[in-house]
Amino acid sequence: MQKEEPYVIALIQMICQSSREENLQRARQRIVEAAEQGARLICLPELFCSIYFCQQEDPRFFELAETIPGYTTDYFSRLSKTVESVLMIPLFERSTSGDYYNSLVVINPDGSIAGRYRKMHIPNDPQFQEKYYFTPGDLGFQAIQTAVGKIGSMICWDQWYPEAARLCALDGAGVLIYPTAIGWLPGEKEGEGAMYLDSWKTIQRGHSIANGIYTASVNRVGIEPNQARDAEIEFWGHSFIVDPRGHIIAEASGEDEEIIYGKIEPQLTSETRQTWPFFRDRRIDAYDKLVE
Amino acid sequence: MQKEEPYVIALIQMICQSSREENLQRARQRIVEAAEQGARLICLPELFCSIYFCQQEDPRFFELAETIPGYTTDYFSRLSKTVESVLMIPLFERSTSGDYYNSLVVINPDGSIAGRYRKMHIPNDPQFQEKYYFTPGDLGFQAIQTAVGKIGSMICWDQWYPEAARLCALDGAGVLIYPTAIGWLPGEKEGEGAMYLDSWKTIQRGHSIANGIYTASVNRVGIEPNQARDAEIEFWGHSFIVDPRGHIIAEASGEDEEIIYGKIEPQLTSETRQTWPFFRDRRIDAYDKLVE
């Protein structure tokens, strides 16, 4: 792994609304603030340009999809030059061939696109009807080289798959980043809500430990009604950053818009992997059934 | 997955000494007690027949190795019939071809050997000189069919590998079981000791969450001196059992010999995998680099 310098990552936990223009402007304000605070890698939540439309299946929402490059990436390419930071911009992508993806674009401080990711693991559960909208990603799991270092960018449901985290780490990522839209359905919060939230944090802390790597997870927050029936999702916030030993170094609240910051220190990754040299002893000769 | 009945698992957290005979007798007493309490699957810590000799490299310790079947497995085959339980017996194995393995034998209540496992991931770190003693296992990761159901048996260092947990779960295991010998080197407990312990529990809770499966980890306890130099390991105990959502349902202390119990309910595994259907969306077409 190339010698890399420490830098500050910022996660923008935000409420997302129907108006793209409003979401973009509010994201821009927060990105400017995070950059002023010293952040050089700034991340937004999954599909932040709109409400989480996957609560219901409605063909009208396909109109929200955009090309890459396109309106939103142009908007943030300009901003990245102003704030001199790497920006991670999730969006609903319409490919040139007309396929739809739950995607993410990484933009360098010079405004160029450093790389993109298309969500690989697609959920389809009550009020998370993503298989209706999204073709499963076709770009695989890889570390994207950016101006601050190599990052492993995945999205939401990928959080639950140790395979995805491992692949990004093996490809040289120094941090795993998951833009997310996760929350409680009606009745869940009072019941097993705390357990769900804890499981979500625990499995991602596990990725940090297994791979000696930072993990950053950025969620939206607030209640969004289901447009089709009497239901809603309460997005549970709690965006967080984990160090390579699995320790949470920053965490947002469950209710409010917030920016959280963490220092990414490549030296700590190196030290952790010396203490816990898990990569050394992997049994690639015995993992065949993982791909069957 | 075949419809299975609930049963109670017991983990025997114990101090291990130099005398095999003494360790066997004390293990027997505790197994009898656990069976009287209703346990139908009873597990002992890694290499419990002796001190943790891997603290130092000394060829004399190869004399501790045994064949399978052999003295220790015969001893517990007789006991399994008396207590009518499945027993998980870790031991230092000398194979017929003269190779040495860090192994584990699963014995059914009729005294027959249900299966065996040879530790696949072998550590080699200060005071854990296992690569000197053990050939890496050659039997792979698989669920072993026992009288109570299919179990995924691994050993210690395997705990840190999500691949191993996944493979056992994919093969139909209802519980992952890790006999262990893990602890602090001199000075670690006061420094980052609590963090190490927390990481150890967290990554295993992560295996439960990722796979919707029970996890049980059984450690030795107490301080064992290094025979070669002024050092020691304080085995940190804290044997624990996790349910399929990642919740710890039983945990031992860090200082004492103890038996802990947990109910394995296959129905909870089924329900959890319906709520969190991670297996459904795995991308086996994109995991190739896990075996490269």
XYZ file of C-alpha atoms in Angstrom:
584
model
C 0.000 0.000 0.000
C 1.307 3.401 -1.053
C 2.228 5.734 1.807
C -0.754 8.010 2.334
C -1.295 11.150 4.390
C -3.953 11.499 7.107
C -7.070 13.459 6.190
C -10.464 14.336 7.637
C -13.665 12.696 6.398
C -17.084 14.319 6.923
C -20.474 12.629 6.757
C -23.509 14.798 6.014
C -26.527 13.369 7.825
C -29.532 15.129 6.325
C -33.283 15.203 5.837
C -34.164 14.651 2.183
C -37.180 16.213 0.511
C -39.047 16.005 -2.788
C -37.350 18.928 -4.483
C -34.018 18.033 -6.034
C -33.018 21.666 -6.177
C -33.617 22.097 -2.485
C -31.706 18.924 -1.572
C -28.789 19.987 -3.758
C -28.648 23.463 -2.230
C -28.793 22.134 1.320
C -26.139 19.551 0.532
C -23.975 22.283 -0.963
C -24.250 24.450 2.151
C -23.205 21.564 4.364
C -20.354 20.563 2.086
C -19.034 24.114 2.225
C -19.272 24.030 6.015
C -17.524 20.647 6.251
C -14.726 21.813 3.968
C -14.287 24.946 6.082
C -13.878 22.612 9.051
C -11.065 20.855 7.210
C -12.766 17.855 5.627
C -11.114 16.603 2.438
C -13.549 13.723 1.775
C -17.235 14.553 2.145
C -20.080 12.049 1.776
C -23.837 12.376 1.298
C -26.582 9.819 2.055
C -27.980 7.337 -0.459
C -30.300 8.862 -3.107
C -30.195 12.193 -1.248
C -31.536 14.100 -4.303
C -35.084 13.000 -3.495
C -37.325 11.344 -0.960
C -36.650 7.627 -0.582
C -39.079 6.810 -3.386
C -38.517 3.035 -3.086
C -41.111 2.938 -0.291
C -43.615 2.369 -3.095
C -43.553 0.996 -6.632
C -44.558 3.813 -8.986
C -43.242 4.204 -12.533
C -43.337 7.997 -12.243
C -40.237 7.884 -10.071
C -38.118 6.652 -12.988
C -38.237 10.281 -14.122
C -35.912 11.127 -11.246
C -33.051 9.188 -12.835
C -30.084 11.063 -14.281
C -27.121 10.362 -16.495
C -23.489 10.383 -15.393
C -22.164 12.926 -16.123
C -25.337 14.945 -15.843
C -27.031 17.729 -13.964
C -26.149 16.587 -10.433
C -22.581 15.505 -11.152
C -21.941 18.784 -13.004
C -23.313 20.675 -10.009
C -20.944 18.948 -7.596
C -17.984 18.947 -10.005
C -18.135 22.721 -9.858
C -18.470 22.661 -6.081
C -15.571 20.238 -5.592
C -13.227 22.747 -7.210
C -14.470 25.494 -4.906
C -14.121 23.474 -1.713
C -11.044 21.520 -2.887
C -12.407 18.262 -1.504
C -13.310 14.792 -2.736
C -17.109 14.476 -2.863
C -19.140 11.270 -2.769
C -22.444 11.875 -4.546
C -25.078 9.123 -4.555
C -27.729 9.361 -7.280
C -30.365 7.463 -9.240
C -28.587 6.670 -12.512
C -30.032 6.088 -15.966
C -27.328 4.483 -18.063
C -26.809 5.194 -21.744
C -28.380 1.808 -22.493
C -31.463 2.764 -20.465
C -30.801 0.647 -17.386
C -31.411 2.126 -13.945
C -28.923 1.861 -11.087
C -28.647 2.976 -7.480
C -25.281 4.650 -7.995
C -22.606 6.789 -6.478
C -20.090 9.110 -8.123
C -16.766 10.067 -6.586
C -15.571 13.497 -7.674
C -12.009 14.722 -7.241
C -11.087 18.277 -6.152
C -10.287 19.121 -9.762
C -13.915 18.390 -10.697
C -13.123 15.167 -12.527
C -14.978 11.941 -11.863
C -12.603 9.648 -9.956
C -14.889 6.652 -10.216
C -18.374 5.379 -9.799
C -20.120 2.512 -8.052
C -23.424 0.820 -8.811
C -25.123 -0.847 -5.840
C -24.475 -4.574 -6.097
C -26.738 -6.060 -3.399
C -30.317 -4.932 -4.011
C -32.915 -5.419 -1.273
C -36.602 -5.967 -1.822
C -38.552 -5.907 1.384
C -41.648 -4.121 2.661
C -41.178 -0.371 1.923
C -37.728 -1.047 0.437
C -38.847 -2.084 -3.069
C -35.517 -1.603 -4.721
C -35.600 -4.551 -7.105
C -38.430 -2.770 -8.917
C -36.262 0.253 -9.668
C -32.666 -0.875 -9.862
C -30.676 -3.255 -12.017
C -28.091 -4.938 -9.777
C -24.736 -3.255 -10.218
C -22.330 -4.507 -12.875
C -19.091 -2.814 -11.797
C -18.177 -5.096 -8.892
C -16.484 -4.177 -5.640
C -13.326 -2.169 -5.992
C -11.315 0.540 -4.367
C -11.522 3.886 -6.146
C -8.348 5.968 -6.335
C -9.066 9.531 -5.218
C -6.971 12.573 -4.422
C -6.898 11.601 -0.722
C -6.332 7.859 -1.174
C -8.137 4.687 -2.172
C -11.682 4.326 -0.873
C -14.148 1.445 -0.936
C -17.530 2.846 -1.876
C -20.615 0.732 -1.412
C -24.270 1.518 -0.704
C -26.655 0.604 2.144
C -27.682 -3.095 1.788
C -24.040 -3.881 0.926
C -23.369 -3.112 4.609
C -24.624 -6.545 5.558
C -22.206 -8.468 3.305
C -18.720 -9.253 4.658
C -17.753 -10.342 1.137
C -18.172 -6.806 -0.200
C -16.126 -5.228 2.580
C -13.361 -7.800 2.144
C -13.161 -7.265 -1.619
C -12.782 -3.498 -1.253
C -10.143 -3.963 1.441
C -8.219 -6.494 -0.652
C -8.251 -3.954 -3.484
C -6.422 -1.474 -1.262
C -9.151 0.747 0.174
C -8.245 2.637 3.358
C -11.854 3.308 4.289
C -15.187 1.654 3.517
C -17.970 4.176 2.919
C -21.660 3.347 2.878
C -24.232 6.009 1.939
C -27.444 4.669 3.407
C -31.199 5.084 3.755
C -32.160 2.865 6.648
C -34.831 3.239 9.289
C -37.774 1.786 11.096
C -41.151 0.840 9.697
C -44.215 1.754 11.791
C -44.111 -0.075 15.124
C -40.537 -1.294 14.810
C -38.872 1.473 16.800
C -40.764 0.694 19.968
C -40.296 -3.037 19.521
C -37.009 -4.328 18.223
C -35.818 -0.937 17.000
C -32.834 -0.618 19.312
C -31.730 -4.135 18.417
C -31.909 -3.409 14.666
C -29.851 -0.247 15.097
C -27.291 -2.084 17.197
C -27.027 -4.912 14.661
C -26.470 -2.385 11.884
C -23.610 -0.766 13.761
C -22.172 -4.080 14.953
C -21.845 -5.724 11.572
C -20.081 -2.654 10.169
C -17.742 -2.511 13.159
C -17.078 -6.147 12.303
C -15.987 -5.153 8.788
C -13.474 -2.736 10.298
C -12.103 -5.416 12.605
C -11.953 -8.171 9.973
C -10.091 -5.923 7.567
C -8.181 -3.484 9.782
C -9.872 -0.609 7.990
C -11.947 2.508 8.663
C -15.678 2.315 8.025
C -17.997 5.301 7.536
C -21.737 5.018 7.202
C -23.868 8.063 6.346
C -27.633 7.854 6.762
C -30.524 10.197 6.138
C -32.729 11.216 9.075
C -36.366 12.125 9.670
C -39.748 10.622 8.848
C -40.870 10.196 5.235
C -44.463 9.133 4.525
C -45.295 6.318 2.154
C -46.986 7.911 -0.885
C -49.166 4.884 -1.615
C -50.610 3.878 1.730
C -50.784 4.687 5.422
C -47.182 3.970 6.355
C -43.824 5.691 6.704
C -40.146 5.145 7.378
C -38.387 6.833 10.263
C -34.789 7.068 9.051
C -32.745 6.446 12.151
C -29.730 8.696 11.542
C -26.814 7.556 13.726
C -24.280 8.053 10.950
C -20.957 6.871 12.314
C -17.250 6.407 11.703
C -15.272 3.392 12.963
C -11.501 3.050 13.288
C -9.558 -0.032 12.092
C -9.911 -1.748 15.504
C -13.707 -1.430 15.422
C -13.976 1.540 17.793
C -16.627 4.180 16.952
C -14.836 7.549 16.773
C -17.820 9.692 15.756
C -21.580 9.175 15.762
C -24.534 11.403 14.953
C -27.843 11.566 16.783
C -30.983 9.714 15.757
C -33.109 12.802 15.215
C -31.157 15.700 13.785
C -29.337 16.846 10.705
C -25.688 16.796 11.585
C -22.176 16.723 10.164
C -19.740 14.323 11.813
C -16.004 14.221 11.305
C -13.273 11.629 11.688
C -9.568 11.593 11.003
C -8.435 8.836 8.636
C -4.908 7.832 9.630
C -3.345 5.288 7.258
C -0.674 4.652 9.869
C -3.292 3.228 12.243
C -4.416 0.817 9.535
C -0.835 -0.388 9.100
C -0.335 -0.803 12.838
C -3.631 -2.610 13.293
C -2.836 -5.045 10.511
C 0.507 -5.788 12.157
C -1.184 -6.527 15.486
C -3.968 -8.521 13.851
C -2.502 -9.958 10.627
C -5.671 -11.616 9.405
C -4.881 -11.164 5.717
C -1.690 -13.213 6.153
C -3.548 -16.399 7.074
C -6.516 -16.353 4.696
C -7.233 -19.776 3.142
C -8.037 -18.853 -0.436
C -7.600 -22.541 -1.291
C -10.670 -23.312 0.845
C -13.095 -20.501 0.015
C -14.385 -21.841 -3.329
C -17.911 -22.387 -2.105
C -18.307 -18.670 -1.445
C -18.842 -18.257 -5.177
C -21.103 -21.265 -5.756
C -33.065 -26.826 6.134
C -34.577 -29.797 7.905
C -36.996 -28.954 10.710
C -34.993 -29.167 13.913
C -35.959 -29.120 17.578
C -34.692 -26.552 20.109
C -31.952 -27.723 22.451
C -29.630 -26.324 25.113
C -25.937 -25.736 24.446
C -23.411 -25.488 27.296
C -19.940 -23.960 27.163
C -17.383 -25.113 29.735
C -15.061 -22.208 30.529
C -12.144 -23.778 32.423
C -8.610 -23.413 33.703
C -6.298 -25.854 31.931
C -3.258 -27.415 33.591
C -0.288 -29.566 32.627
C -1.774 -32.920 33.577
C -3.995 -34.372 30.869
C -5.600 -36.723 33.341
C -6.562 -33.873 35.614
C -7.963 -31.780 32.745
C -9.978 -34.734 31.503
C -11.424 -35.463 34.923
C -12.371 -31.857 35.541
C -13.904 -31.594 32.078
C -15.863 -34.778 32.773
C -17.263 -33.412 36.044
C -18.454 -30.255 34.327
C -19.931 -32.143 31.383
C -21.927 -34.282 33.806
C -23.142 -31.134 35.554
C -24.090 -29.444 32.267
C -25.971 -32.532 31.089
C -27.845 -32.645 34.406
C -28.863 -29.054 33.721
C -30.311 -30.151 30.391
C -27.527 -29.399 27.908
C -27.541 -31.624 24.819
C -24.488 -30.052 23.127
C -21.487 -29.431 25.378
C -18.265 -27.726 24.278
C -14.767 -27.499 25.766
C -12.050 -24.891 25.087
C -9.298 -25.234 22.479
C -6.527 -27.723 23.402
C -8.043 -28.093 26.882
C -6.068 -31.323 27.550
C -2.954 -29.311 28.389
C -1.560 -25.885 29.073
C -1.522 -23.664 25.991
C 1.919 -24.957 24.985
C 2.083 -22.736 21.867
C 3.371 -19.886 24.039
C 6.819 -21.313 23.269
C 8.409 -23.420 20.548
C 9.618 -26.647 22.140
C 9.710 -30.020 20.353
C 8.884 -31.865 23.579
C 5.294 -30.701 23.280
C 4.745 -32.816 20.169
C 4.529 -35.717 22.609
C 1.147 -34.342 23.698
C -0.405 -35.162 20.324
C -2.906 -37.997 20.035
C -4.573 -40.027 17.333
C -8.274 -39.901 16.473
C -9.708 -42.189 17.677
C -7.382 -42.431 20.643
C -7.177 -42.079 24.388
C -9.084 -38.799 24.715
C -11.776 -39.531 22.168
C -12.333 -42.985 23.718
C -12.652 -41.310 27.121
C -15.345 -38.917 25.916
C -17.092 -41.489 23.705
C -17.803 -43.437 26.875
C -18.933 -40.277 28.650
C -21.220 -39.152 25.821
C -23.240 -42.351 26.222
C -23.599 -41.753 29.947
C -24.708 -38.122 29.619
C -26.607 -38.659 26.353
C -25.220 -35.448 24.865
C -23.203 -34.323 21.858
C -19.667 -33.443 23.003
C -17.192 -31.149 21.233
C -13.688 -32.214 22.178
C -10.710 -30.141 20.961
C -7.339 -31.904 20.953
C -3.817 -31.870 19.536
C -4.014 -34.449 16.731
C -1.262 -36.612 15.254
C -2.545 -38.006 11.989
C -1.772 -41.464 10.674
C 0.645 -39.851 8.218
C 2.452 -38.104 11.079
C 1.116 -34.578 10.528
C 0.026 -32.501 13.514
C -3.236 -30.576 13.643
C -5.116 -28.325 16.042
C -8.289 -30.384 15.878
C -11.718 -30.924 17.265
C -13.842 -34.064 17.424
C -17.622 -34.066 17.618
C -19.001 -37.098 19.435
C -22.630 -38.182 19.269
C -24.631 -39.455 22.267
C -24.154 -43.017 21.007
C -20.386 -42.604 21.382
C -19.701 -42.461 17.660
C -17.611 -39.739 16.057
C -19.999 -37.444 14.179
C -17.209 -35.488 12.522
C -13.961 -33.699 13.015
C -12.464 -30.343 12.159
C -8.837 -29.336 11.724
C -8.095 -25.646 12.374
C -7.784 -23.929 9.012
C -6.475 -20.456 9.898
C -3.263 -20.815 11.906
C -1.854 -17.788 13.754
C 1.793 -17.164 14.453
C 2.290 -14.193 16.705
C 4.221 -13.504 19.906
C 3.289 -16.261 22.403
C 0.895 -17.818 19.875
C 3.480 -19.828 17.882
C 0.981 -22.138 16.235
C 2.597 -22.407 12.818
C 5.461 -24.266 14.511
C 3.158 -27.000 15.784
C 0.237 -27.289 13.419
C -0.224 -28.126 9.768
C -3.044 -25.937 8.437
C -6.257 -27.949 8.318
C -7.157 -29.894 5.192
C -10.831 -30.644 5.797
C -12.277 -27.241 4.917
C -15.244 -25.471 6.480
C -18.364 -27.531 6.722
C -21.385 -28.152 8.880
C -21.218 -31.399 10.840
C -24.431 -33.384 11.226
C -24.968 -34.300 14.880
C -27.794 -35.806 16.893
C -29.070 -32.301 17.752
C -28.614 -30.710 14.319
C -25.933 -29.362 12.006
C -23.185 -27.363 13.646
C -20.327 -25.296 12.240
C -17.221 -26.127 14.234
C -14.171 -23.911 13.933
C -11.323 -22.991 16.287
C -10.085 -19.694 17.736
C -8.231 -17.705 15.011
C -11.006 -18.747 12.593
C -13.178 -16.351 14.615
C -11.683 -13.408 12.764
C -12.602 -14.663 9.270
C -16.077 -13.890 7.922
C -15.380 -16.332 5.080
C -15.230 -19.273 7.486
C -18.475 -18.339 9.224
C -20.243 -17.858 5.903
C -19.112 -21.222 4.539
C -20.394 -23.097 7.599
C -23.696 -21.212 7.445
C -24.090 -21.916 3.723
C -23.525 -25.599 4.487
C -26.548 -25.579 6.793
C -25.107 -25.076 10.272
C -27.532 -23.769 12.904
C -24.782 -22.601 15.231
C -21.136 -21.606 14.824
C -18.942 -22.894 17.647
C -15.420 -21.681 18.378
C -13.319 -23.362 21.076
C -10.700 -20.760 21.897
C -7.555 -19.913 23.818
C -7.337 -16.138 23.709
C -5.996 -13.673 26.238
C -3.739 -10.773 27.012
C 0.037 -10.667 26.897
C 1.795 -8.840 29.756
C 0.794 -5.161 29.760
C -2.026 -5.501 27.266
C -4.878 -5.796 29.761
C -4.216 -2.413 31.303
C -3.673 -0.786 27.904
C -5.875 -1.816 25.044
C -7.197 -4.932 26.762
C -10.831 -3.892 26.934
C -10.731 -2.885 23.276
C -9.289 -6.258 22.212
C -11.969 -8.106 24.154
C -14.692 -5.938 22.666
C -13.366 -6.474 19.130
C -13.327 -10.225 19.696
C -16.957 -10.223 20.756
C -18.024 -7.736 18.080
C -16.676 -9.616 15.085
C -18.367 -12.828 16.242
C -21.632 -10.994 16.837
C -21.144 -9.800 13.258
C -20.989 -13.409 12.042
C -24.337 -14.065 13.718
C -25.890 -11.015 12.085
C -24.435 -11.640 8.613
C -25.671 -15.224 8.618
C -28.747 -15.196 10.859
C -27.146 -17.875 12.999
C -26.213 -18.628 16.603
C -22.554 -18.240 17.592
C -20.907 -19.797 20.660
C -17.361 -19.117 21.714
C -15.759 -21.041 24.590
C -12.499 -19.785 26.052
C -10.148 -20.956 28.774
C -9.505 -18.695 31.754
C -6.639 -17.962 34.155
C -2.979 -17.070 33.858
C -0.494 -19.511 32.301
C 3.221 -18.729 32.491
C 5.482 -18.901 29.478
C 7.825 -21.873 30.025
C 10.710 -20.318 28.088
C 10.946 -16.765 29.368
C 9.506 -14.216 31.758
C 6.061 -13.806 30.219
C 2.563 -15.188 30.476
C -0.899 -15.136 28.935
C -3.950 -14.121 30.929
C -6.767 -15.994 29.206
C -9.655 -13.591 29.334
C -12.608 -15.948 29.708
C -15.839 -14.183 28.660
C -17.154 -17.232 26.824
C -20.411 -16.180 25.227
C -23.412 -17.207 23.159
C -25.049 -14.946 20.546
C -28.475 -15.306 18.979
C -29.134 -14.959 15.210
C -29.756 -11.187 15.523
C -26.386 -10.610 17.194
C -27.675 -10.322 20.754
C -25.529 -11.884 23.517
C -27.782 -14.278 25.448
C -25.148 -15.660 27.864
C -21.662 -14.558 28.883
C -19.167 -15.821 31.443
C -16.926 -13.725 33.667
C -13.315 -12.872 32.904
C -11.855 -14.575 35.960
C -13.684 -17.740 36.912
C -14.371 -21.244 35.726
C -17.986 -21.271 34.700
C -20.574 -23.115 32.655
C -22.889 -20.987 30.544
C -26.036 -22.139 28.802
C -28.085 -20.972 25.856
C -31.149 -22.290 24.084
C -30.683 -22.903 20.365
C -34.016 -22.293 18.648
C -33.983 -23.136 14.930
C -37.258 -21.253 14.581
C -35.506 -17.981 15.496
C -32.942 -18.591 12.767
C -35.741 -19.042 10.234
C -37.551 -15.916 11.399
C -34.386 -13.831 11.410
C -33.512 -14.891 7.882
C -36.999 -13.875 6.747
C -36.587 -10.420 8.325
C -33.025 -10.021 7.037
C -32.822 -12.144 3.866
C -29.141 -11.530 3.177
C -28.541 -14.919 1.562
C -31.133 -14.099 -1.100
C -29.153 -11.202 -2.535
C -25.579 -12.517 -2.436
C -23.613 -11.724 -5.619
C -21.722 -14.949 -6.194
C -21.016 -13.691 -9.718
C -18.895 -10.897 -8.207
C -16.993 -12.598 -5.391
C -14.280 -14.281 -7.486
C -11.445 -12.241 -6.020
C -12.138 -13.687 -2.576
C -10.320 -16.813 -3.735
C -7.444 -15.113 -5.566
